[in-house]
Coordinates of C-alpha atoms and ligand atoms in Angstrom, one line a residue:
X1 CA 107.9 93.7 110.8
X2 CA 108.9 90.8 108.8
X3 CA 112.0 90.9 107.3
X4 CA 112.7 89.5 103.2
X5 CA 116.3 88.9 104.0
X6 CA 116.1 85.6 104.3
X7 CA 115.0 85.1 100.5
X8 CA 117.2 82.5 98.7
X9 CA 118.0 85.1 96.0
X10 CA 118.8 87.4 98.7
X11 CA 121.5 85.3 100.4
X12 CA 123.2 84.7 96.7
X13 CA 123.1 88.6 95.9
X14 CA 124.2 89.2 99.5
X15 CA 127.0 86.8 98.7
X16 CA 127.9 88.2 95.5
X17 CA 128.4 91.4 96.7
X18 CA 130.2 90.4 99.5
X19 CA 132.6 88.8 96.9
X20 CA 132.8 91.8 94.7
X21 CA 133.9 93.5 97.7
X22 CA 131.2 95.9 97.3
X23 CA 131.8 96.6 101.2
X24 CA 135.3 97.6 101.5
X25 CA 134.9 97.6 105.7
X26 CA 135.6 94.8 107.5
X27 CA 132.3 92.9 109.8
X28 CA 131.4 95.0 112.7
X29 CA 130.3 93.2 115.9
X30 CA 126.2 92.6 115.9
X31 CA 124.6 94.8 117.3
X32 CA 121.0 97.0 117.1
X33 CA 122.2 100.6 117.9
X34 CA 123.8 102.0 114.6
X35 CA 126.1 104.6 117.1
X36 CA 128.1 101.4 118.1
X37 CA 128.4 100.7 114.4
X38 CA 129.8 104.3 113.5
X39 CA 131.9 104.5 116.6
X40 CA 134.0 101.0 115.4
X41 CA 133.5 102.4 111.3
X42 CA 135.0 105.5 111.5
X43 CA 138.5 105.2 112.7
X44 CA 139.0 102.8 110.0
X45 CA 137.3 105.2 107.3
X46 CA 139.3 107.8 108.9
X47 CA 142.8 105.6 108.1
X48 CA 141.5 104.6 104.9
X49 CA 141.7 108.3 103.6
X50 CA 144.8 109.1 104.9
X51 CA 146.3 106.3 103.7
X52 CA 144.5 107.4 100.3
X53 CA 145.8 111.1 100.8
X54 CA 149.4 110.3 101.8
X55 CA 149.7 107.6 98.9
X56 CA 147.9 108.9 96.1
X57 CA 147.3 112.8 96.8
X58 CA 149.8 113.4 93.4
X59 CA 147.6 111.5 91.3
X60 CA 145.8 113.1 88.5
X61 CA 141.8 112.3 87.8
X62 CA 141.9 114.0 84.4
X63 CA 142.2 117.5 83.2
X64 CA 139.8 121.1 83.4
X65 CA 139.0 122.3 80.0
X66 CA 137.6 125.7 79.3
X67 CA 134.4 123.6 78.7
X68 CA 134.1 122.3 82.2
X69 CA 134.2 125.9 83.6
X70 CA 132.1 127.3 81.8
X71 CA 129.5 124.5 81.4
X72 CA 128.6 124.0 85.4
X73 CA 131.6 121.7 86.0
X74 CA 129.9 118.7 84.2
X75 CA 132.6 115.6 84.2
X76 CA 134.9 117.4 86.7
X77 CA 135.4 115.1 89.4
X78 CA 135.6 117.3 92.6
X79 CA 134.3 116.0 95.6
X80 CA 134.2 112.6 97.8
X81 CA 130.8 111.1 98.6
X82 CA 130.6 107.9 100.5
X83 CA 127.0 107.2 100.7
X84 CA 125.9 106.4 96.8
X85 CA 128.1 106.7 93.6
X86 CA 125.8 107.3 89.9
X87 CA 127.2 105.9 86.7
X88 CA 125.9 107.5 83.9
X89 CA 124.4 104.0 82.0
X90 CA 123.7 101.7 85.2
X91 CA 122.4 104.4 87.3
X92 CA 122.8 104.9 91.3
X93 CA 124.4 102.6 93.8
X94 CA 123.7 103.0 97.1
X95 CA 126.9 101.9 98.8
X96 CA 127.4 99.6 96.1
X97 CA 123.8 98.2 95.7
X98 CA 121.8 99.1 92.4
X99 CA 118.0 99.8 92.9
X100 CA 116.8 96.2 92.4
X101 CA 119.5 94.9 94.8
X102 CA 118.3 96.7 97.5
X103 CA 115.0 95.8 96.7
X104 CA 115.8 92.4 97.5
X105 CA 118.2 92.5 100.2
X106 CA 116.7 95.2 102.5
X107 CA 114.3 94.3 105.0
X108 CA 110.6 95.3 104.0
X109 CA 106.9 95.0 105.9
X110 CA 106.1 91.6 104.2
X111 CA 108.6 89.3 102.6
X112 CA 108.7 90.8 98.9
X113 CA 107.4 94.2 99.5
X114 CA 109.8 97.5 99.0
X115 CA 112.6 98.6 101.2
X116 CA 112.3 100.6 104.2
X117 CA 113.7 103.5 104.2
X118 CA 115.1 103.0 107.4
X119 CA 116.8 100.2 106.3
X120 CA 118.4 102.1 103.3
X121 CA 119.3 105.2 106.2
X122 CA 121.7 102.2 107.6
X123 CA 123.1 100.9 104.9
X124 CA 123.9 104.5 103.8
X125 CA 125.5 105.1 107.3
X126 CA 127.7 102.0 107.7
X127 CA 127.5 100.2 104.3
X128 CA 126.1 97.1 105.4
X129 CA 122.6 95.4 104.9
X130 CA 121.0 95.8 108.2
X131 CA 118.9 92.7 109.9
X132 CA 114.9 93.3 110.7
X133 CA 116.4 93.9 114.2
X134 CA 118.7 96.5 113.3
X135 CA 116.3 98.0 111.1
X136 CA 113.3 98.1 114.1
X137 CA 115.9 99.7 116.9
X138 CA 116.5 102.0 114.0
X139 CA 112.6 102.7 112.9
X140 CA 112.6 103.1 117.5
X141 CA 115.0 105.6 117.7
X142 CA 113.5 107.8 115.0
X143 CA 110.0 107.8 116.9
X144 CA 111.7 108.7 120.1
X145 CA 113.6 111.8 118.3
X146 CA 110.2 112.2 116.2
X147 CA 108.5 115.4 118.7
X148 CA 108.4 118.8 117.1
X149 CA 108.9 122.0 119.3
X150 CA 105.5 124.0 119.2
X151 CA 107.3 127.0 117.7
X152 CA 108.2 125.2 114.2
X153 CA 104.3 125.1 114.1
X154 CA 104.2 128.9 114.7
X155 CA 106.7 129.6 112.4
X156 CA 105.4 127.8 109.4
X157 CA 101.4 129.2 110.3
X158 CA 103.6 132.8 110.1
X159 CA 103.3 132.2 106.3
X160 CA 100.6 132.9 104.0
X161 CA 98.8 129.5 103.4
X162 CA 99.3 130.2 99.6
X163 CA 103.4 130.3 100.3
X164 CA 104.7 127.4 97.9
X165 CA 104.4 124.5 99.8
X166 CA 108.4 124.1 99.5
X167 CA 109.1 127.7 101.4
X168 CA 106.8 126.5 104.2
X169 CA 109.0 123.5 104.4
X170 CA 112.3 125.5 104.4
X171 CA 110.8 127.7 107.2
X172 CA 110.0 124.6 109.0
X173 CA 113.6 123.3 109.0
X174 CA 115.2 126.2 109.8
X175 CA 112.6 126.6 112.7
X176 CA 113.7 123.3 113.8
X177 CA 117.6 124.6 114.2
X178 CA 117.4 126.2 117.4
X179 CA 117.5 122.7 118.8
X180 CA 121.0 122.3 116.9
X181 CA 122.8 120.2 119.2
X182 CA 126.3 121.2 116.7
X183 CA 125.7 124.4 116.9
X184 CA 125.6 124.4 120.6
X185 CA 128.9 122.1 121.3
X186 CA 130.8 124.1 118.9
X187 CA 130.0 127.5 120.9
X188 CA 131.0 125.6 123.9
X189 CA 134.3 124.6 122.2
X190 CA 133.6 120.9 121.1
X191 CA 137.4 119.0 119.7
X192 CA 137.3 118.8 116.4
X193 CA 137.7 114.9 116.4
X194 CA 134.1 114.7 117.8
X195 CA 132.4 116.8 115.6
X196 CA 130.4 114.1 114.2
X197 CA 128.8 113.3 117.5
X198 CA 126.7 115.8 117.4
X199 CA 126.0 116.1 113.6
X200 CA 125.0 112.4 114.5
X201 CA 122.3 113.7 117.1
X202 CA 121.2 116.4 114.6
X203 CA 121.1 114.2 111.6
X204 CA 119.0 111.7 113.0
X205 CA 116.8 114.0 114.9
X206 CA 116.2 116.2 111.5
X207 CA 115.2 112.7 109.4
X208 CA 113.3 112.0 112.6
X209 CA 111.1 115.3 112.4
X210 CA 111.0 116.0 108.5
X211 CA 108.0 114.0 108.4
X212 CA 106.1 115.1 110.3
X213 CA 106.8 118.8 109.7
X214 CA 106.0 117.8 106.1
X215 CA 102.9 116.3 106.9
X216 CA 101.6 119.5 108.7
X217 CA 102.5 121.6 105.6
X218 CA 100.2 119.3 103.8
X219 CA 97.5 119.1 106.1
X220 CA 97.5 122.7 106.5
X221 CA 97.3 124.1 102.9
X222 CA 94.9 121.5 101.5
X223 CA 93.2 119.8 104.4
X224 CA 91.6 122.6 106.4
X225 CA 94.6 122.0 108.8
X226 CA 93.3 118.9 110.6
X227 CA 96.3 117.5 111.9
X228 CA 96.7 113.7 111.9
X229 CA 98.8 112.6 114.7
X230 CA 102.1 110.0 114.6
X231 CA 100.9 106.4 114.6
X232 CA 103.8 104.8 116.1
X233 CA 103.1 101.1 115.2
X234 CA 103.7 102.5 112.0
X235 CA 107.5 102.6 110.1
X236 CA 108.9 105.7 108.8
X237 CA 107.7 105.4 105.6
X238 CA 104.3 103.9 106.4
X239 CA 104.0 106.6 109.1
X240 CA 104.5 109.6 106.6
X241 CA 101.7 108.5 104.6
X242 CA 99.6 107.8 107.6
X243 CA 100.4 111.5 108.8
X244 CA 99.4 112.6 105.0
X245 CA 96.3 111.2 105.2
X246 CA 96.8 107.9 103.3
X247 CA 96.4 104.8 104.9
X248 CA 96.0 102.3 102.0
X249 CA 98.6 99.7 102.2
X250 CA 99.5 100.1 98.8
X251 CA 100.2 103.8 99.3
X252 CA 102.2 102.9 102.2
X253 CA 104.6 100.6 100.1
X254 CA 104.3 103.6 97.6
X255 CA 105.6 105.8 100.1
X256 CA 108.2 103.4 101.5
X257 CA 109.7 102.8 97.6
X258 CA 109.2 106.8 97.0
X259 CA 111.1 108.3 100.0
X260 CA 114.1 105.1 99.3
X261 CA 114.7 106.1 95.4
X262 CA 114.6 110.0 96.2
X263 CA 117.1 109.5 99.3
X264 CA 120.8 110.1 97.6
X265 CA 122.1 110.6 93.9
X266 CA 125.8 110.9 94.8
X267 CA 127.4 114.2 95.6
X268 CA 127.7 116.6 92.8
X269 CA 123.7 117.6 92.4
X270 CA 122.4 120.8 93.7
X271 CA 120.9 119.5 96.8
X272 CA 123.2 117.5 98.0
X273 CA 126.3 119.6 96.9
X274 CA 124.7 122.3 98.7
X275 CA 123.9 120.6 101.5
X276 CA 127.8 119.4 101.7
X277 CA 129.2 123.0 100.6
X278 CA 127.3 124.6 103.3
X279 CA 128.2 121.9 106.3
X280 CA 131.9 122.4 105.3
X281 CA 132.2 126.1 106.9
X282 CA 130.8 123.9 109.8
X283 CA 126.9 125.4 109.7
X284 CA 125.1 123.1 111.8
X285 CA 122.7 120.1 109.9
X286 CA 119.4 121.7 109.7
X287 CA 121.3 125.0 108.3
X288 CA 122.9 123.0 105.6
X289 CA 119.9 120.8 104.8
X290 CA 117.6 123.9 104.7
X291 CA 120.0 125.3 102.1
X292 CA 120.1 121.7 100.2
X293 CA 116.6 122.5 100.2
X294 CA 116.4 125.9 98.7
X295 CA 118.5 124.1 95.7
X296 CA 115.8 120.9 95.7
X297 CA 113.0 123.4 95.0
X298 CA 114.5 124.7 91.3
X299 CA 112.8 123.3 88.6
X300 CA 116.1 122.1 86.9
X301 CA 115.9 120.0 89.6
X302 CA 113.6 118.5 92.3
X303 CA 110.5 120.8 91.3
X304 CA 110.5 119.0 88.1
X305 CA 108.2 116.1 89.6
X306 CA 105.5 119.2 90.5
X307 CA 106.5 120.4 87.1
X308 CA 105.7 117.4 85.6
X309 CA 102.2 116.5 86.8
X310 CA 101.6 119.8 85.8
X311 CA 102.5 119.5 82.2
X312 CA 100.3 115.9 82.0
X313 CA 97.2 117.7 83.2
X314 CA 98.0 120.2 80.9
X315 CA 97.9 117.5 77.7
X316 CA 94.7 116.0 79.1
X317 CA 92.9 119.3 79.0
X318 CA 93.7 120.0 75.6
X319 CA 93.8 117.1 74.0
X320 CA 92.0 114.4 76.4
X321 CA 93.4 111.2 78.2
X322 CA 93.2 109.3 74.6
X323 CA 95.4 111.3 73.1
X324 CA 97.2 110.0 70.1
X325 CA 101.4 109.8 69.7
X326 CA 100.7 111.9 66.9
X327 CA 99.5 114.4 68.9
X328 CA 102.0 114.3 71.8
X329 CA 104.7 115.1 69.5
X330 CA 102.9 118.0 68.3
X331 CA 102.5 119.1 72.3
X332 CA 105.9 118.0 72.8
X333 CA 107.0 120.3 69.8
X334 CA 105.3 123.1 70.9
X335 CA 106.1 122.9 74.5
X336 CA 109.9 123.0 73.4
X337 CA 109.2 126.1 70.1
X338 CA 107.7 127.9 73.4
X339 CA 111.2 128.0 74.6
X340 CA 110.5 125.4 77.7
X341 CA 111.8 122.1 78.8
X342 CA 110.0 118.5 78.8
X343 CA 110.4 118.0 82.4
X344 CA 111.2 114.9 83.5
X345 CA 113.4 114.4 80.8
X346 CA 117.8 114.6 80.2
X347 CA 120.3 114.8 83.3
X348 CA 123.0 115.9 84.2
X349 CA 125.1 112.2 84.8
X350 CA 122.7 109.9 83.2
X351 CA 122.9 108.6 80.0
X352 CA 119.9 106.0 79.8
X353 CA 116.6 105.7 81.3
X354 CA 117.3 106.5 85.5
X355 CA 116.6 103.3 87.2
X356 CA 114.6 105.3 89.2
X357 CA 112.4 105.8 86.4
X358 CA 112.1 102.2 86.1
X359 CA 111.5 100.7 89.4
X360 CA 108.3 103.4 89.5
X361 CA 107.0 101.8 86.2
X362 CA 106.9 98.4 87.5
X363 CA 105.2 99.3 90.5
X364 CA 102.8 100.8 88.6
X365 CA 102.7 97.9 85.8
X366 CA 101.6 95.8 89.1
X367 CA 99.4 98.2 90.8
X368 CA 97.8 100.2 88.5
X369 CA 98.2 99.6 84.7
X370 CA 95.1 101.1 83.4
X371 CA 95.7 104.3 84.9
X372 CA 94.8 107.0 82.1
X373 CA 97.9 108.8 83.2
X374 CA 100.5 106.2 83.6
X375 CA 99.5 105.2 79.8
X376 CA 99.9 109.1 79.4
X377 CA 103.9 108.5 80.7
X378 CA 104.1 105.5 78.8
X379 CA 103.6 106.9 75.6
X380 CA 105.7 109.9 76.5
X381 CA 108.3 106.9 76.8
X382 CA 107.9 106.3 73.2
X383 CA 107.4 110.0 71.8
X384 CA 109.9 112.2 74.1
X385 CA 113.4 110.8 73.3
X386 CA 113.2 110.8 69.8
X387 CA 112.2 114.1 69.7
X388 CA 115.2 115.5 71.7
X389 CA 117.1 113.1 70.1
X390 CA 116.3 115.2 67.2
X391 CA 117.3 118.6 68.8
X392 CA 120.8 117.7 68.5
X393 CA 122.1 119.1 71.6
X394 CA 120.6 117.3 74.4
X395 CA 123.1 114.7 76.0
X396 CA 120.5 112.3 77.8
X397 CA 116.8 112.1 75.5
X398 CA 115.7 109.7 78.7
X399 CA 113.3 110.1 80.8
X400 CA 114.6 110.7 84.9
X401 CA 112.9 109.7 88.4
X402 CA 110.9 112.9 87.7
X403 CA 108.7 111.8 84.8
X404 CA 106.9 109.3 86.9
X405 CA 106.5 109.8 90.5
X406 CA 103.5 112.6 90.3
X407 CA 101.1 110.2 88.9
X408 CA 101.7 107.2 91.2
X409 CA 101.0 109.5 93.5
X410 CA 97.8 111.3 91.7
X411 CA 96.3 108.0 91.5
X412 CA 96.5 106.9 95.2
X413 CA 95.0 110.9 95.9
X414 CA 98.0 112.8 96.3
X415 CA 96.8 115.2 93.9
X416 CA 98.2 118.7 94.8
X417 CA 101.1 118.4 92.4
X418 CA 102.5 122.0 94.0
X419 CA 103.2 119.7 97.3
X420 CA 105.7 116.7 95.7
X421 CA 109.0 118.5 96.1
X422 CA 108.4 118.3 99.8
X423 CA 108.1 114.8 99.7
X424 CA 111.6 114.4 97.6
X425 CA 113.1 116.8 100.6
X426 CA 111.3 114.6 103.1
X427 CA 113.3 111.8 101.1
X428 CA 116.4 113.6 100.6
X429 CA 117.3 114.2 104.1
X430 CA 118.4 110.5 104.5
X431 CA 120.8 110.8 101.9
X432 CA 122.4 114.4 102.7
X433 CA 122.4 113.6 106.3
X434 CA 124.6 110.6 106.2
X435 CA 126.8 111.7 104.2
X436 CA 126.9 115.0 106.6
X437 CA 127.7 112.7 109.3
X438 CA 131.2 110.9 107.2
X439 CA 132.1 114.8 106.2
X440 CA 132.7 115.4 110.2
X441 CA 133.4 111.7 110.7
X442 CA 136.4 112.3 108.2
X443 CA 137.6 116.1 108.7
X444 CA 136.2 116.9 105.4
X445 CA 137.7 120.3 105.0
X446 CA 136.2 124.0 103.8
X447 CA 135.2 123.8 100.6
X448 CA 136.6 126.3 98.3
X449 CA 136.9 125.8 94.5
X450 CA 139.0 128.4 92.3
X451 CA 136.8 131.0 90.3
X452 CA 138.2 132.8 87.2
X453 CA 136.7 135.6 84.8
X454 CA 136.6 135.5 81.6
X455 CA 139.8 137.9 81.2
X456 CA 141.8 135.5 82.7
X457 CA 140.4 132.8 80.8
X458 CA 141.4 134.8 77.7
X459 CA 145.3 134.9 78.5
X460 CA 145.7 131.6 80.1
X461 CA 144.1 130.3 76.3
X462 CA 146.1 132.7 74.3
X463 CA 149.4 131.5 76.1
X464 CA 148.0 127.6 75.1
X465 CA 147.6 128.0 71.4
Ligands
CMX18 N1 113.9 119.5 77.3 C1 114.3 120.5 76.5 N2 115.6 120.8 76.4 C2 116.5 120.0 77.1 C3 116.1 119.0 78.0 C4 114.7 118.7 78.1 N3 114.2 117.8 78.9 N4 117.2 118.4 78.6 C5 118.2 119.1 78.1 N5 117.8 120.1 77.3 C6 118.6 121.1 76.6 C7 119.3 122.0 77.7 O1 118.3 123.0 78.2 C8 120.5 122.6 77.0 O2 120.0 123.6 76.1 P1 120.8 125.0 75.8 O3 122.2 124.5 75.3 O4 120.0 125.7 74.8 O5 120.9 125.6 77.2 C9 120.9 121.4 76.1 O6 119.7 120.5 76.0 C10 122.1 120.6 76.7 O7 121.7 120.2 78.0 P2 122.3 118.8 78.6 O8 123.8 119.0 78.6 O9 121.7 117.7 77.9 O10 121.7 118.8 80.0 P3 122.2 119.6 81.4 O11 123.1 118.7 82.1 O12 122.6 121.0 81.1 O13 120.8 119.7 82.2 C11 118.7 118.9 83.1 C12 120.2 118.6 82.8 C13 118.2 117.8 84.0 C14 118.7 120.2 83.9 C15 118.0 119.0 81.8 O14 118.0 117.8 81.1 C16 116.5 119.5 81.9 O15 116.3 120.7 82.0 N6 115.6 118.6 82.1 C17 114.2 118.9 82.3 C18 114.0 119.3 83.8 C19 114.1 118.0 84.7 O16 113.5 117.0 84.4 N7 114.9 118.1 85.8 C20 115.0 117.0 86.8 C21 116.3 116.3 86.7 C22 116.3 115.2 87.8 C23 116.4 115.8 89.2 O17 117.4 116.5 89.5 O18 115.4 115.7 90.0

């Protein structure tokens, strides 16, 4: 693999950052296996939040109105994430770096191509741009932990072949726990302070297996089953679409792009909250991220990408790929007087166009700008946000990561839109799973929010006013 790091505008961003102070840790020795890196990392992190705790634990982050409670907790900050913060203009950071930052700075295939996502997985663990050595050991260690145990394969085949694509892959993961490595120290009485060891093996091992567990759901339901083993010359992200069936190199950077933009989006969204809520009665990884994904496949949320390819198609049978803006906003009118949402439009956090968004509009501005469908998705650009602009009540008009990933995908031939959430869970795990790994690393306790009813809600108001 060649690395891009060594771009000119590389070093300066690298050097910016490092000014900024983006990376609050000091340098860690060099060094190719990332466990060193944690094992130096976390006693500092560890020091860092008690000294947080024990100075600042009195100190107020705003105030819970009635609103808050009752409106899914929107604005309430409640929970620490290390791994990616979102602001609601700029978009995500992943440990400090925007979407285009990492796109220069981590190491890809060939100098100027998109990240790997095992490059992103270390930055997320340690918060430092890895070297192309760093990132190889890395892409090394996944292969080796990469085998799936023949009984995930039973489990999944248990399932109807018409089972949503998203259940098989739930049954997959949780098939996959009985290796839990957690699950085993903590029976056998593990000390608390090294409960991240393990959640270390079963993190890595789960990113590791997704893949190809994915890969087999695909092959399965819409390929007559005929399996396409690993090609281990291959990256992660290169390998998943080989395993798919797609071994265009522009797919491949596709893939390597898709699975780093859909990989964390700070704490508080269903996925990863549930991921984080579950892990915090100590459930092992692959119990946690199976119930991340059970939240992932809602269309409020990670379904949206099926939902939207599903909604285009919909336009172009009724009105044809030519379709005038007039037209769309008559679609887009009637989709909403039906009572529905535009998917891949609003967010919870986001108050501009999701950078994700973006960065899948250039790649497809490069690679495939006459696509019928990604003019579709342009001209949803233009005809969407004014419309819920006009509704009055929704908070972000702008299109999210959602809107455009099903037809980047549609063009290279992943087609079946019913299968895309998988590939955001395939994507997903590197997020959830190293933030799993701080939660232990840190003593993250139980989580355990207060509920009220609405009774109570009534007197503690009445008392106010
Ligand atoms: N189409 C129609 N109505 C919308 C809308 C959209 N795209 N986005 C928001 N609204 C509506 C809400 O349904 C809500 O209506 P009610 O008050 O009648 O219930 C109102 O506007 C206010 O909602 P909001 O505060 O702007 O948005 P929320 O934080 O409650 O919800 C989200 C955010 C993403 C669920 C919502 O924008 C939505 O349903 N979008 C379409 C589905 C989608 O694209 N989801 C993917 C999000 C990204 C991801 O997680 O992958």
């Amino acid at each position: 693999m060649e690395s891009n790091g060594n771009d000119e505008s590389a070093n300066m961003l690298m050097k910016t950052v490092a000014l900024l102070g983006w990376y609050s840790t000091p340098h860690v020795q060099n060094g190719n296996d990332i466990r060193t890196h944690l094992k130096e990392l976390i006693p500092e992190q560890q020091a860092r939040l008690k000294k947080i705790k024990s100075e600042y634990g009195k100190v107020q982050l705003g105030n819970i109105t009635v609103d808050m409670v009752l409106g899914g907790m929107r604005g309430m900050t409640g929970l620490l994430w290390e791994t990616s913060l979102l602001d609601p203009d700029e978009g995500i950071r992943f440990r400090g770096l925007s979407i285009p930052e990492c796109q220069k700075v981590l190491p890809a295939v060939k100098t100027g191509g998109e990240p790997l996502p095992e490059g992103l997985l270390w930055l997320l663990l340690t918060g430092k741009v890895p070297s192309k050595e760093q990132v190889d050991a890395l892409s090394a260690e996944l292969r080796s932990r990469a085998t799936i145990p023949d009984h995930v394969y039973k489990a999944i085949d248990a399932l109807p072949i018409t089972a949503h694509p998203m259940t098989q892959f739930t049954t997959g993961v949780m098939a996959l726990q009985v290796q839990s490595e957690f699950s085993k120290a903590y029976e056998s009485g593990i000390h608390k302070s090294k409960y991240w060891e393990p959640t270390f093996e079963d993190t890595l091992s789960l990113i590791a297996q997704v893949p190809s567990v994915a890969a087999y759901i695909y092959r399965r339901i819409y390929k007559n089953g005929k399996i396409i083993p690993a090609n281990d010359s291959l990256d992660y992200g290169g390998n998943f679409a080989h395993m798919l069936g797609f071994d265009s190199p522009e797919m491949q950077e596709l893939m390597r792009l898709y699975v780093t933009i859909h990989s964390d989006h700070e704490g508080g969204n269903v996925s990863a909250h549930t991921g984080h809520l579950v892990a915090s009665a100590l459930s092992d990884p692959y119990l946690s991220f199976a119930a991340a994904l059970n939240g992932l496949a809602g269309p409020l949320h990670g379904l949206a990408n099926q939902e939207v390819l599903l909604w285009i198609k919909s336009v172009v049978n009724e009105c044809g790929e030519n379709i005038s803006k007039d037209q769309l906003k008559d679609y887009v009118w009637k989709t909403l007087n039906s009572g529905k949402v535009v998917p891949g439009f609003g967010h919870g956090v986001l108050r501009k166009t999701d950078p994700r968004y973006m960065c899948q509009r250039e790649f497809a501005l490069k690679h495939l700008p006459d696509d019928p469908l990604f003019q579709l998705v342009s001209k949803l650009y233009d005809v969407v946000p004014p419309i819920l602009t006009e509704l009055g009540k929704v908070k972000n008009p702008w299109p999210n990561v959602d809107a455009h990933s099903g037809v980047l995908l549609n063009y290279y031939g992943l087609t079946e839109a019913r299968y895309y959430t998988v590939l955001f869970g395939v994507s997903r795990a590197i997020g959830i799973c190293s933030q799993l790994i701080w939660d232990r690393a840190l003593g993250l306790p139980l989580e355990r929010p207060k509920s009220v009813t609405m009774e109570w809600l009534e007197k503690q108001c009445n008392k106010s006013v």
